[in-house]
Amino acid sequence: MTRIISLTALVAALAASSAARPSPHTHVVHEKRGAISARWGDAMRVRPDADMHVKIGLSQSNLHRGHDMLMDVSDPSSENYGKFWTEDEVHDMFAPSDESVSAVKHWLASSGIHEIRITHSDNKGWLAFIASGNELENLLHTDFYEYVDSETGDKAIATEQYHVPKHIQEHIDYINPGIRLPYLRKRGAEARSKRSSISKIYKPPQTRPAPKFGPMSANTTGCDKLITPDCVAALYNIPPVSVTPSPNNSLGIFEEGDYYAQSDLDSFFTRFPSYKIPNGTAPTPAFIDGAKAPQQYAGGESNLDFMLAYPIIYPQNITLFQTDDSYYAAGYSEGFFNTFLDAIDGSYCTSCYAGECGNDPKDPVYPDTNSTSGYKGKLMCGTYKPTNVISVSYGGAEDAVPQYYYERQCNEFMKLGLRGVSIFFSSGDSGVASRNGCLGNSTIFNPGWPASCPYITSVGATKLPENRTVTDPEVAANDPAGHPYSSAYATGGGFSNIFGIPDYQADAVANYFEKHNPPYPYYNGSKLGENGGLYNRSGRGYPDVSANGDNIAVYVNGESSFSGGTSASSPIFASIVNRIIDERIAAGKSGPLGFLNPILYKNADAFNDITEGTNSGCGTDGFSTAPGWDPVTGLGTPNYPKLKEVLLNA
């Protein structure tokens, strides 16, 4: 019987066969692709004379030393504490070595691609050149094919695997074109109507109508029902601002796909006149890749961040890092945070790590040709100086992005810490799970991203239970569905599946396991769910600290509302730290505090310990709070006078 094979299937089979062709014994496979989507079809061999724009990402230097170098400037017991690096010093430390540049250039020249054809990027991370299809295939001992996306018609050039000389492999991270195919996008209308599963993961569980209060004077009664600025100040002993704010100390707040409304801010300022925040007060824009704000109709996230931060820090300034044009910000791309990191560190635009160089296929592409209103400028690289403190209330789960994507971002947070930047992330709103759900058979706990990165300060959420006052202890935020939000909400916390326990929290985590051992089976290391384990006992624990995140008073689209989530906790804690930096500057000290976790874990007495509550999820009660650090509320909530004393004297 004659067997009929489709042309597409035949070409694909031939492509796989030729891509795996033998290579010299002097070479090794550098990257090999797994299965690809059936949408990538009609593969046609690249013409021998086709122009191939090639980029070789050179391996960064000294990443293995990054942790120790960060601890050297972040640990108060170090003689180099607070001696932060310049941007150029950071770039030079992690740039590819001269040895790598020389070795790769020599290999290219010996293969017929002479140095005169090669461009070396300004930040030293890339070697780029144009080669014919035949030259590139001979260089990498593989065959390249042009694939076509059957749904959108998008084209992409790739191979199944490629080879490099054994002695060159350590100097190269990634070659493009290589094995990767772009992220599969949806057609225009469908793409714009469906938000990404990654974008805005940490959003308030929901807002709900609140009583229409008039102007309020200082009042801390009823804080168990409505958390106002006065309640926040009373809970954490935050005094009125007493020093002249430094013009060089603006609080940074990140937003994407969500926008504040000035009219809502003005309504909020009017409602709480004791803070004397004039109508029209607004953040300084740091718009990234075509972003715009404010907008007439607000999102709950941006309003929440600013309505919590301004009463704590005013008259300090806020810098708004608003990212991406409306097309990408609406959820078109799965990429997240990379354009933000590009904009505050130009080296991130082209740096390489674990196979990702520059933009990942998941990231927005600029100039934006997918939308008539898209940003037509070049991708912003190093456009803005990062502020001393940055608060981010967005994120997802560790399994939401590839491990290399997360690790590269986490390394960037390490580099920002070396430069003196303090970065706070919300810990998530789904307890030991995530909005992506649980792992394995839906029982294994799913850690948060970037909340579990060891180089940021992760902030969990607390609440003031009914019938308690601001002088009573808070508890872990954990609200079942319908009480009061339509969806369940529990403060995020747990242990990373990617990062090990960092030294600065090793004693705290060991104490928790020794004295308050969770009642769940666990696994150690990277084998998910081994022996029926539900969490990785050898992983980085989070959150590090907490702040209130429930029943928060806000205005959204002209209406007074309640809101909640760890989205509230991060800007509260970040605002407190930014206030203390102004106190340091006024006292004649250097302002930036950099990566805070080492000093925070050494000064647990500066926190209000939370010992009541859990963070349920994955069909369990989750972890339990306990005296000392715990994976529900971390070290606890801030006590402003005590934290100020610690950080002022550091």
Coordinates of N, CA and C in Angstrom, one line a residue, residues 85-95 124 345 419:
W85 N 28.3 50.4 44.3 CA 29.1 50.5 43.0 C 28.4 51.5 42.1
T86 N 29.2 52.0 41.2 CA 28.6 52.8 40.1 C 28.1 51.9 39.0
E87 N 27.3 52.5 38.2 CA 26.8 51.7 37.1 C 27.9 51.1 36.2
D88 N 28.9 51.9 35.9 CA 30.0 51.5 35.1 C 30.8 50.3 35.7
E89 N 30.9 50.4 37.1 CA 31.6 49.4 37.8 C 30.9 48.1 37.7
V90 N 29.6 48.1 37.8 CA 28.8 46.9 37.7 C 28.9 46.3 36.3
H91 N 28.8 47.2 35.3 CA 28.8 46.7 33.9 C 30.2 46.0 33.7
D92 N 31.3 46.7 34.1 CA 32.6 46.1 33.8 C 32.8 44.8 34.6
M93 N 32.3 44.7 35.8 CA 32.5 43.5 36.5 C 31.8 42.3 35.9
F94 N 30.7 42.5 35.3 CA 29.9 41.3 34.7 C 30.0 41.2 33.2
A95 N 30.7 42.1 32.6 CA 30.9 42.1 31.1 C 31.7 40.8 30.7
K124 N 29.7 45.4 25.5 CA 30.6 44.2 25.4 C 29.9 42.9 25.3
D345 N 18.6 50.0 33.1 CA 20.0 49.5 33.0 C 20.2 49.1 31.5
R419 N 24.2 48.6 43.1 CA 24.2 50.0 42.9 C 23.5 50.8 44.0

